Short mmCIF file of C-alpha atoms in Angstrom, two decimals:
data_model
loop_
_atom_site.label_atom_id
_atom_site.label_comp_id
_atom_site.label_asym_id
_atom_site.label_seq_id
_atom_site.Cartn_x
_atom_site.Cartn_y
_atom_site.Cartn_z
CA UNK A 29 -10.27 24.33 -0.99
CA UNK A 30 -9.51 22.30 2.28
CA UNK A 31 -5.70 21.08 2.54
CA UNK A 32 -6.84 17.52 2.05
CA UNK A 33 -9.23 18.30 -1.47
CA UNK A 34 -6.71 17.98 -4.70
CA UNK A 35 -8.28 18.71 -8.14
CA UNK A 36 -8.84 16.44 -10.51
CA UNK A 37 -5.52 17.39 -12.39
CA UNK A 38 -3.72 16.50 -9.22
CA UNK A 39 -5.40 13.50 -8.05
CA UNK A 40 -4.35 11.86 -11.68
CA UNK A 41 -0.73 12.99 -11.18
CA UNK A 42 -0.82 11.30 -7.30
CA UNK A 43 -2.52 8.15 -9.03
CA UNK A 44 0.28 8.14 -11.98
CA UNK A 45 2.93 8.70 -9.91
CA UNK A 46 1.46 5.78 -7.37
CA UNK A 47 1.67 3.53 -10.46
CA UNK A 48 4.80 4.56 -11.19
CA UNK A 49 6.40 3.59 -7.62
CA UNK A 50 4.18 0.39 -7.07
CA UNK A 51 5.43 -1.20 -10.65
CA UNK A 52 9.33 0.44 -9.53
CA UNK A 53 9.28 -1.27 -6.24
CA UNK A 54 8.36 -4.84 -7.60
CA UNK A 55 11.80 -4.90 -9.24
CA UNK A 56 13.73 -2.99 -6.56
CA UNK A 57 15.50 -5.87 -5.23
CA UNK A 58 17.51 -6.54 -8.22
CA UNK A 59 17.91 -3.11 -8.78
CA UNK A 60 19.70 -2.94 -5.64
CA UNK A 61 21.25 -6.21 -5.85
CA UNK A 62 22.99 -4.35 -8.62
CA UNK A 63 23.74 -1.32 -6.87
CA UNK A 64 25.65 -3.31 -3.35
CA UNK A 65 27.37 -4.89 -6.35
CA UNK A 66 28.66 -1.73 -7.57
CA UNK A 67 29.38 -0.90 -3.81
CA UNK A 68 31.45 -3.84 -3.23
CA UNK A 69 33.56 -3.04 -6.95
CA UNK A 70 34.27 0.70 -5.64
CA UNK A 71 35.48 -0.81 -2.15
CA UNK A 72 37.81 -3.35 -3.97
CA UNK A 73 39.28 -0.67 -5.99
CA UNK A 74 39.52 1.47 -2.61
CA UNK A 75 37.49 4.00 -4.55
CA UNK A 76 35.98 5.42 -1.56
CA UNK A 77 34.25 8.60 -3.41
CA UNK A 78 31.91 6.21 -5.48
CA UNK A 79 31.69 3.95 -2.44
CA UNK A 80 29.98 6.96 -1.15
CA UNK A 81 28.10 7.89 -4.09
CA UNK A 82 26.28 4.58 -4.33
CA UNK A 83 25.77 4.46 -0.24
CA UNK A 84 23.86 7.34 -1.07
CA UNK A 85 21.75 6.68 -4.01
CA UNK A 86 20.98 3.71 -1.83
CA UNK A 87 19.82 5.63 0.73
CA UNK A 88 17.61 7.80 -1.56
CA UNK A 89 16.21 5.20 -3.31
CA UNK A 90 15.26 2.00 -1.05
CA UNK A 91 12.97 4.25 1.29
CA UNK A 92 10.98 5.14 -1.39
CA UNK A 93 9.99 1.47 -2.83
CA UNK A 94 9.80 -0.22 0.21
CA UNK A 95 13.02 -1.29 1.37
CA UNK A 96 13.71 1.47 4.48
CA UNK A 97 16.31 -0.56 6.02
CA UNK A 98 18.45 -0.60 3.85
CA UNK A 99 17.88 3.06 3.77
CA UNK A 100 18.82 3.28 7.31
CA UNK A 101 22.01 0.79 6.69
CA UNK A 102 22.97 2.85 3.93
CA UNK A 103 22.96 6.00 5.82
CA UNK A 104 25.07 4.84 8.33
CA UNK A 105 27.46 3.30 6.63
CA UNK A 106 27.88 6.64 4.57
CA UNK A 107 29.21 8.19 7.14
CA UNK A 108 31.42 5.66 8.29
CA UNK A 109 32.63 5.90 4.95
CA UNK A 110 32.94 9.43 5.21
CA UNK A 111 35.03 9.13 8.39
CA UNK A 112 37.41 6.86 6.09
CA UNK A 113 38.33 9.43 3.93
CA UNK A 114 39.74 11.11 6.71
CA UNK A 115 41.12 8.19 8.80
CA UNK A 116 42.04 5.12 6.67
CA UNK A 117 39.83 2.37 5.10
CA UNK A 118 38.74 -0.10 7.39
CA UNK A 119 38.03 -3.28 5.64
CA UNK A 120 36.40 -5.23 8.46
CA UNK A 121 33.80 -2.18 8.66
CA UNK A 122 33.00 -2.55 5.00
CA UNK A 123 32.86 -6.30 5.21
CA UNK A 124 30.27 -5.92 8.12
CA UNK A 125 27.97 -3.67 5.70
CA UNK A 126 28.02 -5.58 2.95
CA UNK A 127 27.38 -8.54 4.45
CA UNK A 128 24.86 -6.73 6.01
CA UNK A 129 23.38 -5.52 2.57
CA UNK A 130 23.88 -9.31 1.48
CA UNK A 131 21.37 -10.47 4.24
CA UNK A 132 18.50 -7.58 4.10
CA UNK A 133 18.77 -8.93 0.16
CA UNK A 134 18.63 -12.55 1.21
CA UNK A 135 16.11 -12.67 3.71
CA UNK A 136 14.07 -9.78 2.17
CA UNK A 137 14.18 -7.18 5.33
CA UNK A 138 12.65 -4.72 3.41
CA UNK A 139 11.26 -2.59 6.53
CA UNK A 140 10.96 -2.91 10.59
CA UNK A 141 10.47 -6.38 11.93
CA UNK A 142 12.11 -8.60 14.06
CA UNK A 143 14.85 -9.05 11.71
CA UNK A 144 15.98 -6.05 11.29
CA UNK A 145 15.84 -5.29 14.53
CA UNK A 146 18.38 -8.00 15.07
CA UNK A 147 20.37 -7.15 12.04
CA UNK A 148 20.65 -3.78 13.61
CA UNK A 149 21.88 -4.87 17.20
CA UNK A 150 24.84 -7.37 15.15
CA UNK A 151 25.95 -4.37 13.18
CA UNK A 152 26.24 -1.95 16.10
CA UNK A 153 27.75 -4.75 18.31
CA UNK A 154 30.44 -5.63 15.89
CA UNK A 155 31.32 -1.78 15.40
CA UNK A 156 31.92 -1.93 19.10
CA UNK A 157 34.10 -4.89 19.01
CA UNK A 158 36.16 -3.73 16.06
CA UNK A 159 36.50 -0.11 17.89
CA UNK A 160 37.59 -2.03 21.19
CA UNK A 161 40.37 -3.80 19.05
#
């Protein structure tokens, strides 16, 4: 058997599981609506340890029904999370990220585009301005 023949057995658990993610990722943006919400709650309460828990379920989950930039947000604002612990919460970078979250929600940048390119280049440059002051 050739790496790219499956058996029948197989090719109904690929099709299943397909099904599975394409009726998940209809819903996804309310299911991560939810999840920023519980991201903003832990910042408020300055729990940073579930701040970093949901950053990361965030990051596991968007990739895989559609929504890869907010994988890629959530990634990196994990570890500027996890730089926090260490250092001291910085509310203007948490502002940034949400807001951030808030607009790939809004506008519905679910992957690469001209958008998120943009959205990108604003985060980074506001990191650099809050770092220069």
């Amino acid at each position: 058997m050739s790496k790219h023949q499956h058996t029948l057995l197989q090719r109904e658990m690929i099709l299943r599981a397909q099904k599975f993610l394409d009726a998940e990722s209809v819903g996804y943006g309310e299911k991560l609506a939810a999840l920023i919400e519980q991201l903003r709650a832990a910042l408020d309460s300055r729990d940073l340890a579930q701040a970093i828990r949901t950053t990361d379920l965030i990051q596991g989950q968007a990739g895989t029904f559609g929504w890869s930039l907010a994988t890629e947000v959530a990634g990196w604002f994990k570890r500027l999370l996890n730089k926090q612990k260490e250092e001291d919460i910085n509310i203007q970078v948490n502002d940034l990220f949400l807001e951030s979250f808030d607009r790939i929600l809004t506008e519905q940048i679910k992957t690469e585009c001209e958008a998120a390119v943009t959205l990108l280049l604003q985060i980074e440059a506001t990191l650099k301005h809050i770092k220069e002051h």
